[in-house]
Amino acid sequence: MDKILRQSLLYDFYGELLTEHQKSIYEDVVMNDLSYSEVARLNGISRQGIYDLIKRCDKILEEYESKLKLVEKFMKAKEKADMMKDKIAVLKEKNADKNMFSLIDELDSYTSELLDDF
Amino acid sequence: MDKILRQSLLYDFYGELLTEHQKSIYEDVVMNDLSYSEVARLNGISRQGIYDLIKRCDKILEEYESKLKLVEKFMKAKEKADMMKDKIAVLKEKNADKNMFSLIDELDSYTSELLDDF
């Protein structure tokens, strides 16, 4: 998995366990793609300070993942949901019964929304 | 939600963040339904000590939930998955096309398994 994608997923699941200060800087660097120098300037911290903070946050987030494995579990559920979307697409294609159209559509929507809460 | 059910769900999601000692006693009391006195005797701790430990663990687990809201999110996803199961049951009933039977069955299985990983 791409590093930024992994950092984003870890942050989505465990970000709330970081301090406000850590969150703010992690978001600027990882989610908003600002440069270390820019975030350093904006926060009145050295570039090295930002680098260390990001590294420390990565370590904290990875430690939570090693214990709770939420990203891993989420990716597996996402895979299953994607396979369901494929099956539903085939179902839509094969179905000739007008009474079943809306039912299949509803099922499709539910599948799309199912993991949105996470 | 029933207290034991909530404790079990919180423990499922965040139990790995407790110490081995806390986990062992929490499991005996909450999951294995042993009495405080029995767990106290087995661990050479006072009954009050067990009571305090469980209370402390409940607090730790609830604090994680207040930040990460995984039980809440899981319950919502579970609700959606249950509604999908209902739709699939109707689909099964309405469907007269033999070619679609196995497809609907597969969809049913996926829906059942989807949240098992969590």
PDB file of C-alpha atoms in Angstrom:
ATOM      1  CA  MET A   1       0.000   0.000   0.000  1.00  0.00           C
ATOM      2  CA  ASP A   2       1.168   3.530  -0.844  1.00  0.00           C
ATOM      3  CA  LYS A   3       2.694   5.280   2.194  1.00  0.00           C
ATOM      4  CA  ILE A   4       0.391   8.325   2.129  1.00  0.00           C
ATOM      5  CA  LEU A   5      -2.690   6.091   1.756  1.00  0.00           C
ATOM      6  CA  ARG A   6      -1.582   3.990   4.724  1.00  0.00           C
ATOM      7  CA  GLN A   7      -0.899   7.099   6.826  1.00  0.00           C
ATOM      8  CA  SER A   8      -4.338   8.470   5.922  1.00  0.00           C
ATOM      9  CA  LEU A   9      -6.082   5.221   6.843  1.00  0.00           C
ATOM     10  CA  LEU A  10      -4.180   4.948  10.123  1.00  0.00           C
ATOM     11  CA  TYR A  11      -5.042   8.558  10.879  1.00  0.00           C
ATOM     12  CA  ASP A  12      -8.719   7.972  10.027  1.00  0.00           C
ATOM     13  CA  PHE A  13      -8.904   5.158  12.560  1.00  0.00           C
ATOM     14  CA  TYR A  14      -6.575   6.281  15.333  1.00  0.00           C
ATOM     15  CA  GLY A  15      -6.056  10.018  14.775  1.00  0.00           C
ATOM     16  CA  GLU A  16      -8.309  10.889  17.708  1.00  0.00           C
ATOM     17  CA  LEU A  17      -5.782   9.259  20.021  1.00  0.00           C
ATOM     18  CA  LEU A  18      -3.151  11.863  19.126  1.00  0.00           C
ATOM     19  CA  THR A  19      -2.936  15.251  20.878  1.00  0.00           C
ATOM     20  CA  GLU A  20      -4.496  18.320  19.225  1.00  0.00           C
ATOM     21  CA  HIS A  21      -1.001  19.608  18.409  1.00  0.00           C
ATOM     22  CA  GLN A  22       0.045  16.318  16.812  1.00  0.00           C
ATOM     23  CA  LYS A  23      -3.232  16.107  14.882  1.00  0.00           C
ATOM     24  CA  SER A  24      -2.926  19.611  13.505  1.00  0.00           C
ATOM     25  CA  ILE A  25       0.607  19.089  12.206  1.00  0.00           C
ATOM     26  CA  TYR A  26      -0.017  15.537  10.974  1.00  0.00           C
ATOM     27  CA  GLU A  27      -3.038  16.765   9.024  1.00  0.00           C
ATOM     28  CA  ASP A  28      -1.103  19.613   7.437  1.00  0.00           C
ATOM     29  CA  VAL A  29       1.732  17.361   6.313  1.00  0.00           C
ATOM     30  CA  VAL A  30      -0.052  14.102   5.482  1.00  0.00           C
ATOM     31  CA  MET A  31      -3.601  15.053   4.518  1.00  0.00           C
ATOM     32  CA  ASN A  32      -3.100  18.596   3.203  1.00  0.00           C
ATOM     33  CA  ASP A  33       0.261  17.811   1.604  1.00  0.00           C
ATOM     34  CA  LEU A  34       2.037  20.946   2.881  1.00  0.00           C
ATOM     35  CA  SER A  35       5.840  20.838   2.855  1.00  0.00           C
ATOM     36  CA  TYR A  36       7.794  20.279   6.081  1.00  0.00           C
ATOM     37  CA  SER A  37       9.336  23.747   5.686  1.00  0.00           C
ATOM     38  CA  GLU A  38       5.935  25.383   5.288  1.00  0.00           C
ATOM     39  CA  VAL A  39       4.442  23.627   8.319  1.00  0.00           C
ATOM     40  CA  ALA A  40       7.596  24.468  10.284  1.00  0.00           C
ATOM     41  CA  ARG A  41       7.238  28.156   9.393  1.00  0.00           C
ATOM     42  CA  LEU A  42       3.502  28.215  10.144  1.00  0.00           C
ATOM     43  CA  ASN A  43       4.031  26.638  13.568  1.00  0.00           C
ATOM     44  CA  GLY A  44       7.261  28.336  14.573  1.00  0.00           C
ATOM     45  CA  ILE A  45       9.020  24.981  14.903  1.00  0.00           C
ATOM     46  CA  SER A  46      12.186  23.798  13.149  1.00  0.00           C
ATOM     47  CA  ARG A  47      11.903  21.627  10.047  1.00  0.00           C
ATOM     48  CA  GLN A  48      13.608  18.863  12.049  1.00  0.00           C
ATOM     49  CA  GLY A  49      10.967  19.296  14.766  1.00  0.00           C
ATOM     50  CA  ILE A  50       8.215  18.649  12.235  1.00  0.00           C
ATOM     51  CA  TYR A  51      10.085  15.658  10.832  1.00  0.00           C
ATOM     52  CA  ASP A  52      10.468  14.164  14.330  1.00  0.00           C
ATOM     53  CA  LEU A  53       6.819  14.796  15.192  1.00  0.00           C
ATOM     54  CA  ILE A  54       5.568  13.056  12.035  1.00  0.00           C
ATOM     55  CA  LYS A  55       7.876  10.119  12.662  1.00  0.00           C
ATOM     56  CA  ARG A  56       6.672   9.868  16.270  1.00  0.00           C
ATOM     57  CA  CYS A  57       3.008  10.035  15.164  1.00  0.00           C
ATOM     58  CA  ASP A  58       3.583   7.327  12.535  1.00  0.00           C
ATOM     59  CA  LYS A  59       5.046   5.142  15.285  1.00  0.00           C
ATOM     60  CA  ILE A  60       2.096   5.774  17.650  1.00  0.00           C
ATOM     61  CA  LEU A  61      -0.453   5.057  14.905  1.00  0.00           C
ATOM     62  CA  GLU A  62       1.364   1.888  13.802  1.00  0.00           C
ATOM     63  CA  GLU A  63       1.470   0.693  17.410  1.00  0.00           C
ATOM     64  CA  TYR A  64      -2.313   1.038  17.689  1.00  0.00           C
ATOM     65  CA  GLU A  65      -2.697  -0.798  14.391  1.00  0.00           C
ATOM     66  CA  SER A  66      -0.449  -3.633  15.563  1.00  0.00           C
ATOM     67  CA  LYS A  67      -2.796  -4.088  18.527  1.00  0.00           C
ATOM     68  CA  LEU A  68      -6.248  -3.334  17.079  1.00  0.00           C
ATOM     69  CA  LYS A  69      -5.684  -4.169  13.368  1.00  0.00           C
ATOM     70  CA  LEU A  70      -8.557  -1.937  12.273  1.00  0.00           C
ATOM     71  CA  VAL A  71      -7.012  -0.918   8.969  1.00  0.00           C
ATOM     72  CA  GLU A  72      -6.372  -4.572   8.143  1.00  0.00           C
ATOM     73  CA  LYS A  73      -9.942  -5.537   9.093  1.00  0.00           C
ATOM     74  CA  PHE A  74     -11.401  -2.599   7.227  1.00  0.00           C
ATOM     75  CA  MET A  75      -9.470  -3.466   4.059  1.00  0.00           C
ATOM     76  CA  LYS A  76     -10.785  -7.037   4.211  1.00  0.00           C
ATOM     77  CA  ALA A  77     -14.375  -5.875   4.675  1.00  0.00           C
ATOM     78  CA  LYS A  78     -13.863  -3.372   1.853  1.00  0.00           C
ATOM     79  CA  GLU A  79     -12.683  -6.192  -0.405  1.00  0.00           C
ATOM     80  CA  LYS A  80     -15.805  -8.202   0.379  1.00  0.00           C
ATOM     81  CA  ALA A  81     -18.033  -5.173  -0.206  1.00  0.00           C
ATOM     82  CA  ASP A  82     -16.348  -4.656  -3.594  1.00  0.00           C
ATOM     83  CA  MET A  83     -16.991  -8.282  -4.526  1.00  0.00           C
ATOM     84  CA  MET A  84     -20.631  -7.780  -3.536  1.00  0.00           C
ATOM     85  CA  LYS A  85     -20.830  -4.739  -5.802  1.00  0.00           C
ATOM     86  CA  ASP A  86     -19.589  -6.947  -8.655  1.00  0.00           C
ATOM     87  CA  LYS A  87     -22.222  -9.599  -7.914  1.00  0.00           C
ATOM     88  CA  ILE A  88     -24.933  -6.951  -7.749  1.00  0.00           C
ATOM     89  CA  ALA A  89     -23.807  -5.572 -11.117  1.00  0.00           C
ATOM     90  CA  VAL A  90     -24.200  -9.042 -12.649  1.00  0.00           C
ATOM     91  CA  LEU A  91     -27.570  -9.404 -10.927  1.00  0.00           C
ATOM     92  CA  LYS A  92     -28.696  -6.108 -12.463  1.00  0.00           C
ATOM     93  CA  GLU A  93     -27.586  -7.265 -15.880  1.00  0.00           C
ATOM     94  CA  LYS A  94     -29.271 -10.657 -15.680  1.00  0.00           C
ATOM     95  CA  ASN A  95     -32.486  -9.483 -14.090  1.00  0.00           C
ATOM     96  CA  ALA A  96     -35.480  -9.154 -16.403  1.00  0.00           C
ATOM     97  CA  ASP A  97     -38.124  -8.819 -13.700  1.00  0.00           C
ATOM     98  CA  LYS A  98     -39.201  -5.183 -13.324  1.00  0.00           C
ATOM     99  CA  ASN A  99     -40.448  -5.814  -9.787  1.00  0.00           C
ATOM    100  CA  MET A 100     -36.927  -6.607  -8.700  1.00  0.00           C
ATOM    101  CA  PHE A 101     -35.190  -3.547 -10.148  1.00  0.00           C
ATOM    102  CA  SER A 102     -35.695  -1.253  -7.194  1.00  0.00           C
ATOM    103  CA  LEU A 103     -34.836  -4.004  -4.737  1.00  0.00           C
ATOM    104  CA  ILE A 104     -31.495  -4.612  -6.439  1.00  0.00           C
ATOM    105  CA  ASP A 105     -30.858  -0.867  -6.578  1.00  0.00           C
ATOM    106  CA  GLU A 106     -31.507  -0.562  -2.860  1.00  0.00           C
ATOM    107  CA  LEU A 107     -29.123  -3.423  -2.213  1.00  0.00           C
ATOM    108  CA  ASP A 108     -26.538  -1.636  -4.324  1.00  0.00           C
ATOM    109  CA  SER A 109     -26.907   1.576  -2.300  1.00  0.00           C
ATOM    110  CA  TYR A 110     -26.673  -0.250   1.009  1.00  0.00           C
ATOM    111  CA  THR A 111     -23.487  -1.966  -0.128  1.00  0.00           C
ATOM    112  CA  SER A 112     -21.959   1.359  -1.106  1.00  0.00           C
ATOM    113  CA  GLU A 113     -22.902   2.963   2.206  1.00  0.00           C
ATOM    114  CA  LEU A 114     -22.156   0.023   4.449  1.00  0.00           C
ATOM    115  CA  LEU A 115     -18.578   0.917   5.285  1.00  0.00           C
ATOM    116  CA  ASP A 116     -18.977   4.688   5.049  1.00  0.00           C
ATOM    117  CA  ASP A 117     -19.474   4.939   8.780  1.00  0.00           C
ATOM    118  CA  PHE A 118     -15.968   3.705   9.396  1.00  0.00           C
TER     119      PHE A 118
ATOM    120  CA  MET B   1     -27.815  -1.913  25.342  1.00  0.00           C
ATOM    121  CA  ASP B   2     -27.384  -4.589  27.998  1.00  0.00           C
ATOM    122  CA  LYS B   3     -24.322  -3.864  30.190  1.00  0.00           C
ATOM    123  CA  ILE B   4     -22.582  -7.211  29.597  1.00  0.00           C
ATOM    124  CA  LEU B   5     -23.138  -6.931  25.829  1.00  0.00           C
ATOM    125  CA  ARG B   6     -21.655  -3.425  25.828  1.00  0.00           C
ATOM    126  CA  GLN B   7     -18.673  -4.552  27.903  1.00  0.00           C
ATOM    127  CA  SER B   8     -18.120  -7.471  25.520  1.00  0.00           C
ATOM    128  CA  LEU B   9     -18.258  -5.237  22.457  1.00  0.00           C
ATOM    129  CA  LEU B  10     -15.922  -2.666  24.009  1.00  0.00           C
ATOM    130  CA  TYR B  11     -13.562  -5.465  24.975  1.00  0.00           C
ATOM    131  CA  ASP B  12     -13.707  -6.938  21.449  1.00  0.00           C
ATOM    132  CA  PHE B  13     -12.613  -3.627  19.969  1.00  0.00           C
ATOM    133  CA  TYR B  14     -10.230  -2.222  22.568  1.00  0.00           C
ATOM    134  CA  GLY B  15      -9.290  -5.170  24.792  1.00  0.00           C
ATOM    135  CA  GLU B  16      -5.836  -5.393  23.231  1.00  0.00           C
ATOM    136  CA  LEU B  17      -5.047  -1.983  24.702  1.00  0.00           C
ATOM    137  CA  LEU B  18      -5.360  -3.329  28.255  1.00  0.00           C
ATOM    138  CA  THR B  19      -2.455  -5.033  30.063  1.00  0.00           C
ATOM    139  CA  GLU B  20      -2.271  -8.854  30.140  1.00  0.00           C
ATOM    140  CA  HIS B  21      -3.256  -8.788  33.825  1.00  0.00           C
ATOM    141  CA  GLN B  22      -6.282  -6.566  33.174  1.00  0.00           C
ATOM    142  CA  LYS B  23      -7.306  -8.685  30.172  1.00  0.00           C
ATOM    143  CA  SER B  24      -7.132 -11.921  32.110  1.00  0.00           C
ATOM    144  CA  ILE B  25      -9.307 -10.666  34.972  1.00  0.00           C
ATOM    145  CA  TYR B  26     -11.713  -8.746  32.727  1.00  0.00           C
ATOM    146  CA  GLU B  27     -12.224 -11.888  30.634  1.00  0.00           C
ATOM    147  CA  ASP B  28     -12.889 -14.043  33.675  1.00  0.00           C
ATOM    148  CA  VAL B  29     -15.471 -11.654  35.106  1.00  0.00           C
ATOM    149  CA  VAL B  30     -17.137 -10.246  31.976  1.00  0.00           C
ATOM    150  CA  MET B  31     -16.774 -12.927  29.307  1.00  0.00           C
ATOM    151  CA  ASN B  32     -16.586 -16.099  31.415  1.00  0.00           C
ATOM    152  CA  ASP B  33     -19.078 -14.855  33.998  1.00  0.00           C
ATOM    153  CA  LEU B  34     -17.071 -15.943  37.048  1.00  0.00           C
ATOM    154  CA  SER B  35     -18.018 -14.296  40.343  1.00  0.00           C
ATOM    155  CA  TYR B  36     -15.845 -11.517  41.824  1.00  0.00           C
ATOM    156  CA  SER B  37     -15.108 -13.756  44.826  1.00  0.00           C
ATOM    157  CA  GLU B  38     -14.009 -16.638  42.605  1.00  0.00           C
ATOM    158  CA  VAL B  39     -11.724 -14.462  40.469  1.00  0.00           C
ATOM    159  CA  ALA B  40     -10.362 -12.873  43.660  1.00  0.00           C
ATOM    160  CA  ARG B  41      -9.543 -16.298  45.093  1.00  0.00           C
ATOM    161  CA  LEU B  42      -7.981 -17.535  41.820  1.00  0.00           C
ATOM    162  CA  ASN B  43      -5.739 -14.459  41.566  1.00  0.00           C
ATOM    163  CA  GLY B  44      -4.888 -13.988  45.229  1.00  0.00           C
ATOM    164  CA  ILE B  45      -6.411 -10.487  45.194  1.00  0.00           C
ATOM    165  CA  SER B  46      -9.173  -9.087  47.391  1.00  0.00           C
ATOM    166  CA  ARG B  47     -12.750  -8.987  46.101  1.00  0.00           C
ATOM    167  CA  GLN B  48     -12.536  -5.184  46.290  1.00  0.00           C
ATOM    168  CA  GLY B  49      -9.360  -5.319  44.190  1.00  0.00           C
ATOM    169  CA  ILE B  50     -11.215  -7.170  41.447  1.00  0.00           C
ATOM    170  CA  TYR B  51     -14.127  -4.736  41.660  1.00  0.00           C
ATOM    171  CA  ASP B  52     -11.753  -1.754  41.309  1.00  0.00           C
ATOM    172  CA  LEU B  53      -9.898  -3.354  38.407  1.00  0.00           C
ATOM    173  CA  ILE B  54     -13.106  -4.016  36.451  1.00  0.00           C
ATOM    174  CA  LYS B  55     -14.313  -0.475  37.091  1.00  0.00           C
ATOM    175  CA  ARG B  56     -10.967   0.925  35.936  1.00  0.00           C
ATOM    176  CA  CYS B  57     -11.024  -1.241  32.780  1.00  0.00           C
ATOM    177  CA  ASP B  58     -14.596  -0.148  32.002  1.00  0.00           C
ATOM    178  CA  LYS B  59     -13.425   3.452  32.252  1.00  0.00           C
ATOM    179  CA  ILE B  60     -10.407   2.871  29.985  1.00  0.00           C
ATOM    180  CA  LEU B  61     -12.527   1.065  27.378  1.00  0.00           C
ATOM    181  CA  GLU B  62     -15.235   3.760  27.464  1.00  0.00           C
ATOM    182  CA  GLU B  63     -12.563   6.439  27.015  1.00  0.00           C
ATOM    183  CA  TYR B  64     -11.303   4.742  23.868  1.00  0.00           C
ATOM    184  CA  GLU B  65     -14.888   4.436  22.621  1.00  0.00           C
ATOM    185  CA  SER B  66     -15.560   8.126  23.273  1.00  0.00           C
ATOM    186  CA  LYS B  67     -12.604   8.913  20.998  1.00  0.00           C
ATOM    187  CA  LEU B  68     -12.771   6.216  18.309  1.00  0.00           C
ATOM    188  CA  LYS B  69     -16.500   5.333  18.395  1.00  0.00           C
ATOM    189  CA  LEU B  70     -15.874   1.889  16.914  1.00  0.00           C
ATOM    190  CA  VAL B  71     -18.720   0.159  18.734  1.00  0.00           C
ATOM    191  CA  GLU B  72     -21.112   2.867  17.557  1.00  0.00           C
ATOM    192  CA  LYS B  73     -19.858   2.604  13.971  1.00  0.00           C
ATOM    193  CA  PHE B  74     -19.947  -1.176  14.053  1.00  0.00           C
ATOM    194  CA  MET B  75     -23.549  -1.199  15.340  1.00  0.00           C
ATOM    195  CA  LYS B  76     -24.603   1.095  12.494  1.00  0.00           C
ATOM    196  CA  ALA B  77     -22.884  -1.067   9.886  1.00  0.00           C
ATOM    197  CA  LYS B  78     -24.456  -4.136  11.487  1.00  0.00           C
ATOM    198  CA  GLU B  79     -27.885  -2.527  11.196  1.00  0.00           C
ATOM    199  CA  LYS B  80     -27.302  -1.866   7.494  1.00  0.00           C
ATOM    200  CA  ALA B  81     -26.066  -5.421   6.948  1.00  0.00           C
ATOM    201  CA  ASP B  82     -29.221  -6.728   8.662  1.00  0.00           C
ATOM    202  CA  MET B  83     -31.408  -4.602   6.375  1.00  0.00           C
ATOM    203  CA  MET B  84     -29.495  -6.011   3.421  1.00  0.00           C
ATOM    204  CA  LYS B  85     -30.200  -9.541   4.649  1.00  0.00           C
ATOM    205  CA  ASP B  86     -33.906  -8.650   4.689  1.00  0.00           C
ATOM    206  CA  LYS B  87     -33.756  -7.302   1.122  1.00  0.00           C
ATOM    207  CA  ILE B  88     -31.906 -10.402  -0.032  1.00  0.00           C
ATOM    208  CA  ALA B  89     -34.560 -12.612   1.581  1.00  0.00           C
ATOM    209  CA  VAL B  90     -37.254 -10.763  -0.407  1.00  0.00           C
ATOM    210  CA  LEU B  91     -35.128 -11.058  -3.532  1.00  0.00           C
ATOM    211  CA  LYS B  92     -34.866 -14.813  -2.996  1.00  0.00           C
ATOM    212  CA  GLU B  93     -38.606 -15.073  -2.579  1.00  0.00           C
ATOM    213  CA  LYS B  94     -39.468 -13.007  -5.653  1.00  0.00           C
ATOM    214  CA  ASN B  95     -36.848 -14.498  -7.928  1.00  0.00           C
ATOM    215  CA  ALA B  96     -38.082 -17.085 -10.425  1.00  0.00           C
ATOM    216  CA  ASP B  97     -34.951 -17.162 -12.583  1.00  0.00           C
ATOM    217  CA  LYS B  98     -32.878 -20.269 -11.848  1.00  0.00           C
ATOM    218  CA  ASN B  99     -29.733 -18.612 -13.220  1.00  0.00           C
ATOM    219  CA  MET B 100     -29.885 -16.040 -10.458  1.00  0.00           C
ATOM    220  CA  PHE B 101     -30.309 -18.405  -7.517  1.00  0.00           C
ATOM    221  CA  SER B 102     -26.637 -19.028  -6.849  1.00  0.00           C
ATOM    222  CA  LEU B 103     -25.792 -15.372  -7.370  1.00  0.00           C
ATOM    223  CA  ILE B 104     -28.301 -14.309  -4.726  1.00  0.00           C
ATOM    224  CA  ASP B 105     -27.026 -17.038  -2.403  1.00  0.00           C
ATOM    225  CA  GLU B 106     -23.474 -15.809  -2.798  1.00  0.00           C
ATOM    226  CA  LEU B 107     -24.618 -12.280  -2.032  1.00  0.00           C
ATOM    227  CA  ASP B 108     -26.329 -13.611   1.070  1.00  0.00           C
ATOM    228  CA  SER B 109     -23.145 -15.321   2.266  1.00  0.00           C
ATOM    229  CA  TYR B 110     -21.018 -12.244   1.642  1.00  0.00           C
ATOM    230  CA  THR B 111     -23.448 -10.118   3.631  1.00  0.00           C
ATOM    231  CA  SER B 112     -23.289 -12.548   6.534  1.00  0.00           C
ATOM    232  CA  GLU B 113     -19.501 -12.639   6.498  1.00  0.00           C
ATOM    233  CA  LEU B 114     -18.886  -8.979   5.774  1.00  0.00           C
ATOM    234  CA  LEU B 115     -18.595  -7.809   9.363  1.00  0.00           C
ATOM    235  CA  ASP B 116     -17.173 -11.024  10.795  1.00  0.00           C
ATOM    236  CA  ASP B 117     -13.656  -9.670  10.521  1.00  0.00           C
ATOM    237  CA  PHE B 118     -14.418  -6.932  13.024  1.00  0.00           C
TER     238      PHE B 118
END
